[in-house]
Short mmCIF file of C-alpha atoms in Angstrom, two decimals:
data_model
loop_
_atom_site.label_atom_id
_atom_site.label_comp_id
_atom_site.label_asym_id
_atom_site.label_seq_id
_atom_site.Cartn_x
_atom_site.Cartn_y
_atom_site.Cartn_z
CA ALA A 1144 -94.48 -91.58 -70.55
CA TRP A 1145 -97.71 -89.65 -69.87
CA LEU A 1146 -96.52 -88.37 -66.51
CA ARG A 1147 -93.11 -87.42 -67.91
CA GLU A 1148 -94.81 -85.42 -70.66
CA GLN A 1149 -96.97 -83.60 -68.10
CA ILE A 1150 -93.93 -82.74 -65.98
CA ILE A 1151 -92.10 -81.36 -69.02
CA GLU A 1152 -95.13 -79.33 -70.06
CA ALA A 1153 -95.50 -77.94 -66.53
CA THR A 1154 -92.14 -76.15 -66.87
CA GLY A 1155 -93.47 -74.03 -69.73
CA LYS A 1156 -90.30 -74.76 -71.71
CA PRO A 1157 -89.88 -76.99 -74.79
CA LYS A 1158 -86.52 -78.37 -73.60
CA PRO A 1159 -86.22 -77.95 -69.83
CA LYS A 1160 -83.04 -78.97 -68.03
CA VAL A 1161 -83.36 -81.85 -65.57
CA VAL A 1162 -81.24 -82.41 -62.47
CA TRP A 1163 -81.36 -85.97 -61.13
CA MET A 1164 -80.70 -86.43 -57.42
CA GLY A 1165 -80.11 -90.07 -56.53
CA THR A 1166 -79.21 -89.35 -52.91
CA PRO A 1167 -81.82 -91.75 -51.45
CA SER A 1168 -80.29 -94.56 -53.54
CA TYR A 1169 -76.72 -93.49 -52.70
CA ASP A 1170 -76.35 -91.78 -56.07
CA GLY A 1171 -77.86 -94.63 -58.05
CA ARG A 1172 -79.10 -93.80 -61.54
CA GLN A 1173 -81.90 -96.34 -61.85
CA GLY A 1174 -84.96 -94.52 -63.17
CA ALA A 1175 -82.97 -91.53 -64.41
CA THR A 1176 -83.05 -92.38 -68.10
CA GLY A 1177 -86.63 -91.35 -68.95
CA PHE A 1178 -85.98 -87.65 -69.41
CA ALA A 1179 -82.75 -88.33 -71.31
CA GLU A 1180 -84.65 -90.64 -73.66
CA ALA A 1181 -87.07 -87.76 -74.22
CA GLY A 1182 -84.15 -85.72 -75.55
CA LEU A 1183 -83.60 -83.51 -72.49
CA VAL A 1184 -80.31 -82.53 -70.90
CA VAL A 1185 -79.96 -84.42 -67.61
CA GLU A 1186 -77.30 -83.55 -65.03
CA TRP A 1187 -76.59 -85.91 -62.13
CA LEU A 1188 -75.92 -84.28 -58.78
CA ASN A 1189 -74.07 -86.75 -56.55
CA VAL A 1190 -73.71 -85.86 -52.86
CA THR A 1191 -73.46 -89.28 -51.17
CA ASP A 1192 -69.67 -89.76 -51.21
CA THR A 1193 -68.25 -87.14 -48.85
CA GLU A 1194 -64.78 -87.62 -50.34
CA ALA A 1195 -65.98 -86.73 -53.84
CA LEU A 1196 -68.47 -83.96 -53.14
CA PRO A 1197 -68.88 -81.13 -55.64
CA SER A 1198 -67.99 -77.74 -54.19
CA PRO A 1199 -70.79 -75.72 -52.54
CA GLU A 1200 -70.61 -73.35 -55.50
CA ALA A 1201 -70.98 -76.22 -57.98
CA ILE A 1202 -73.97 -77.67 -56.09
CA LYS A 1203 -75.61 -74.25 -56.02
CA ALA A 1204 -75.00 -73.66 -59.73
CA THR A 1205 -76.38 -77.06 -60.69
CA LEU A 1206 -79.61 -76.67 -58.72
CA ARG A 1207 -80.12 -73.09 -59.86
CA SER A 1208 -79.83 -74.20 -63.50
CA ALA A 1209 -82.59 -76.81 -63.15
CA ASP A 1210 -86.10 -76.54 -64.57
CA ILE A 1211 -86.97 -80.00 -63.20
CA ILE A 1212 -85.46 -81.66 -60.14
CA GLN A 1213 -86.16 -85.37 -59.87
CA VAL A 1214 -85.35 -87.41 -56.74
CA SER A 1215 -84.91 -91.18 -56.77
CA GLY A 1216 -86.41 -93.78 -54.51
CA GLY A 1217 -84.45 -95.27 -51.65
CA ASN A 1218 -83.70 -94.18 -48.10
CA THR A 1219 -85.53 -90.93 -47.31
CA LEU A 1220 -83.99 -90.65 -43.84
CA PHE A 1221 -80.46 -90.70 -45.25
CA ALA A 1222 -81.23 -88.30 -48.09
CA VAL A 1223 -82.93 -85.58 -46.05
CA ARG A 1224 -80.21 -85.68 -43.40
CA ARG A 1225 -77.49 -85.41 -46.04
CA TRP A 1226 -79.21 -82.50 -47.76
CA ARG A 1227 -79.64 -80.63 -44.48
CA ASN A 1228 -76.01 -81.18 -43.53
CA LEU A 1229 -74.91 -79.74 -46.88
CA GLY A 1230 -77.45 -76.91 -47.05
CA VAL A 1231 -79.05 -78.52 -50.10
CA ASP A 1232 -82.47 -78.32 -48.41
CA LYS A 1233 -82.34 -74.53 -48.64
CA LEU A 1234 -81.36 -74.68 -52.31
CA LEU A 1235 -84.25 -77.04 -53.05
CA HIS A 1236 -86.65 -74.64 -51.33
CA GLU A 1237 -85.20 -71.80 -53.38
CA ALA A 1238 -85.78 -73.87 -56.53
CA MET A 1239 -89.42 -74.44 -55.60
CA VAL A 1240 -90.00 -70.73 -54.92
CA ARG A 1241 -88.58 -69.69 -58.29
CA GLY A 1242 -90.86 -72.15 -60.09
CA CYS A 1243 -88.76 -75.26 -60.64
CA VAL A 1244 -90.84 -78.45 -60.95
CA LEU A 1245 -89.96 -80.88 -58.15
CA CYS A 1246 -90.77 -84.55 -58.56
CA GLY A 1247 -89.81 -88.06 -57.58
CA GLY A 1248 -90.98 -91.53 -56.72
CA SER A 1249 -91.08 -93.41 -53.41
CA ALA A 1250 -88.46 -91.59 -51.28
CA GLY A 1251 -88.67 -88.90 -53.95
CA CYS A 1252 -92.41 -88.84 -53.30
CA ILE A 1253 -92.00 -88.43 -49.53
CA CYS A 1254 -89.18 -85.91 -49.29
CA TRP A 1255 -91.19 -82.79 -50.22
CA PHE A 1256 -93.68 -83.29 -47.38
CA ASP A 1257 -93.44 -82.37 -43.71
CA GLY A 1258 -93.15 -86.07 -42.94
CA GLY A 1259 -93.51 -89.45 -44.53
CA HIS A 1260 -94.35 -93.08 -43.86
CA SER A 1261 -91.10 -94.81 -44.72
CA ASP A 1262 -89.19 -98.08 -44.95
CA SER A 1263 -85.92 -96.26 -44.22
CA LEU A 1264 -85.20 -98.73 -41.41
CA ALA A 1265 -85.34 -101.66 -43.83
CA PRO A 1266 -81.90 -103.18 -44.48
CA SER A 1267 -82.72 -103.21 -48.19
CA THR A 1268 -82.53 -99.40 -48.17
CA VAL A 1269 -79.26 -98.96 -46.24
CA HIS A 1270 -75.90 -98.45 -47.93
CA PRO A 1271 -74.69 -101.64 -49.68
CA ASP A 1272 -71.49 -101.65 -47.60
CA TYR A 1273 -73.59 -102.25 -44.46
CA ARG A 1274 -76.19 -104.43 -46.13
CA ARG A 1275 -73.71 -107.10 -47.17
CA ALA A 1276 -72.80 -107.82 -43.54
CA LEU A 1277 -76.38 -108.69 -42.51
CA THR A 1278 -77.82 -112.18 -42.19
CA GLU A 1279 -81.05 -113.09 -43.97
CA GLU A 1280 -82.83 -113.01 -40.60
CA GLU A 1281 -81.50 -109.53 -39.84
CA LYS A 1282 -82.67 -108.30 -43.24
CA LEU A 1283 -86.25 -109.13 -42.25
CA ASP A 1284 -86.07 -107.55 -38.78
CA TRP A 1285 -87.41 -104.04 -39.33
CA SER A 1286 -90.58 -101.97 -39.16
CA TYR A 1287 -92.03 -98.92 -40.88
CA CYS A 1288 -91.25 -95.54 -39.37
CA ARG A 1289 -92.10 -91.89 -39.65
CA VAL A 1290 -89.37 -89.72 -41.17
CA LYS A 1291 -89.10 -85.96 -41.39
CA GLY A 1292 -89.18 -84.47 -44.86
CA LEU A 1293 -88.23 -81.06 -46.23
CA GLY A 1294 -91.51 -79.50 -45.13
CA PHE A 1295 -92.47 -77.91 -48.47
CA VAL A 1296 -95.94 -79.50 -48.27
CA ASP A 1297 -97.62 -79.42 -44.87
CA ALA A 1298 -98.91 -82.99 -44.80
CA PHE A 1299 -97.90 -86.55 -43.90
CA CYS A 1300 -97.34 -88.70 -47.00
CA CYS A 1301 -97.46 -92.47 -47.46
CA PRO A 1302 -96.20 -93.76 -50.83
CA HIS A 1303 -96.97 -97.35 -51.90
CA HIS A 1304 -100.12 -96.95 -49.80
CA ASN A 1305 -101.73 -100.10 -51.21
CA GLN A 1306 -98.62 -102.25 -50.83
CA HIS A 1307 -98.23 -105.09 -48.32
CA GLU A 1308 -94.67 -106.16 -47.46
CA ARG A 1309 -94.23 -109.93 -47.35
CA HIS A 1310 -92.49 -109.92 -43.96
CA SER A 1311 -95.13 -107.78 -42.24
CA THR A 1312 -98.44 -108.83 -40.69
CA VAL A 1313 -99.70 -105.23 -40.98
CA SER A 1314 -100.34 -103.56 -44.32
CA ARG A 1315 -98.70 -100.26 -45.08
CA ALA A 1316 -102.08 -98.52 -45.10
CA GLU A 1317 -102.94 -99.91 -41.66
CA HIS A 1318 -99.61 -98.82 -40.20
CA PHE A 1319 -100.01 -95.38 -41.79
CA ASP A 1320 -103.45 -95.06 -40.19
CA SER A 1321 -102.02 -95.97 -36.78
CA LEU A 1322 -99.46 -93.16 -37.04
CA LEU A 1323 -102.12 -90.68 -38.17
CA ARG A 1324 -104.22 -91.48 -35.11
CA MET A 1325 -101.31 -90.25 -33.00
CA SER A 1326 -101.56 -86.81 -34.64
CA PRO A 1327 -105.23 -85.74 -34.71
CA GLY A 1328 -105.93 -83.07 -37.28
CA GLU A 1329 -102.89 -83.80 -39.40
CA VAL A 1330 -103.42 -84.09 -43.17
CA GLY A 1331 -102.51 -87.58 -44.37
CA ILE A 1332 -101.92 -88.32 -48.05
CA GLY A 1333 -101.78 -91.95 -49.23
CA VAL A 1334 -100.44 -92.43 -52.76
CA ASP A 1335 -100.95 -95.89 -54.26
CA ASN A 1336 -98.53 -97.62 -56.59
CA ASP A 1337 -98.83 -96.47 -60.22
CA ALA A 1338 -100.39 -93.17 -59.11
CA CYS A 1339 -99.25 -89.57 -58.89
CA PHE A 1340 -100.02 -86.74 -56.49
CA VAL A 1341 -99.67 -83.25 -57.93
CA VAL A 1342 -99.26 -80.23 -55.64
CA GLU A 1343 -99.83 -76.77 -57.08
CA GLY A 1344 -99.80 -73.96 -54.55
CA ASP A 1345 -102.44 -74.74 -51.91
CA SER A 1346 -104.26 -77.24 -54.13
CA TRP A 1347 -103.63 -80.81 -55.21
CA ARG A 1348 -104.65 -83.21 -57.93
CA GLY A 1349 -104.34 -86.97 -58.10
CA ALA A 1350 -104.34 -89.58 -60.85
CA LEU A 1351 -104.31 -93.38 -60.84
CA ARG A 1352 -102.58 -95.74 -63.30
CA CYS A 1353 -100.53 -92.91 -64.77
CA ALA A 1354 -97.02 -93.88 -63.65
CA THR A 1355 -94.80 -96.93 -63.37
CA SER A 1356 -94.14 -96.25 -59.69
CA VAL A 1357 -95.56 -93.79 -57.14
CA HIS A 1358 -94.88 -90.10 -57.67
CA THR A 1359 -95.29 -86.67 -56.15
CA VAL A 1360 -94.97 -83.65 -58.45
CA VAL A 1361 -94.74 -80.12 -57.02
CA VAL A 1362 -95.51 -77.51 -59.67
CA PRO A 1363 -95.88 -73.71 -59.59
CA PRO A 1364 -99.45 -72.46 -60.12
CA PRO A 1365 -101.04 -71.53 -62.40
CA ARG A 1366 -98.58 -72.92 -64.96
CA THR A 1367 -100.22 -76.38 -65.11
CA PRO A 1368 -102.58 -76.72 -68.08
CA CYS A 1369 -101.22 -80.25 -68.50
CA PHE A 1370 -102.83 -81.37 -65.25
CA SER A 1371 -106.04 -79.37 -65.69
CA ALA A 1372 -108.10 -82.46 -66.52
CA LEU A 1373 -107.55 -83.78 -63.00
CA PRO A 1374 -109.92 -82.62 -60.22
CA VAL A 1375 -108.62 -79.98 -57.81
CA VAL A 1376 -108.89 -80.28 -54.03
CA ARG A 1377 -107.80 -77.63 -51.52
CA PHE A 1378 -105.54 -78.48 -48.62
CA PRO A 1379 -107.40 -77.90 -45.33
CA SER A 1380 -104.52 -75.90 -43.88
CA PRO A 1381 -101.76 -75.13 -46.39
CA GLN A 1382 -98.42 -73.92 -45.11
CA TRP A 1383 -95.41 -73.33 -47.35
#
C-alpha cells in the first residue's frame, strides 16, 4: 500500500488513470487490482492474442491517456519482443518523456532497463499452451539468461536479487555477478524481493521492505516529493 500511494502521488494528480499491461504474463491480471481498490480507473491493454489485438489507434489512445503504466511479472523476453513488433516500445518511450509514471514488478521491473537478468527461459514463464506439454524433468531444465529491455535506463537490472531457485546450484546474485564480469564498466542494479528501485532522471533511490514483490518505478523529476525521504544516488553514466 505504501508504494502504491507513492506512485499515485508521483503523478501529481489526485485520481490518475492507470493502464495495466499484463503482456509478460500473457495478459494475466494477477496483481492488477491494487490501483482499482484504491479507487482509480484501470484500463487493461491486452496485446498477447494476435487474433484479438486492439487497433494501432486504440493502443496509441490507451497509452496516451495513462498517468501510470504498470507492467506485470512474467516472461520479459516475450513481452519486449511483442512490444517492439507492435511499435508499443515507442509509445512507452513517448509516455515516459511526457511524464507518465512507469512501474512494475519482476519482468515489469526489468523491462525499463537496457538489459535484465531473467528467468525467461524457465518453462514456468512460457505460454500455458506450451507448458502443459512438458514433463516434470523438462520443467527443471533451464538456466538464467540476459534479456534485452526497452533501454530507458542505461543499466543491467536483476530483480529477485536475493532469491535462490530450488533447482539451481548457483544463486541469482552469483549468476548476475558472472554476467556483469563479462561487461566491465556496466552499471548493475540488484533489486531484492520486497524492495523498490526508483529512477528519476539521472538519479535513483531505493527502499527495502516497502513492497510485496520487487519493483522498479520510473518517475519524472522533480515531481517526486513522495520519495524525497529516500537517499539519492547519481548514475555513473546516465543515458536516456
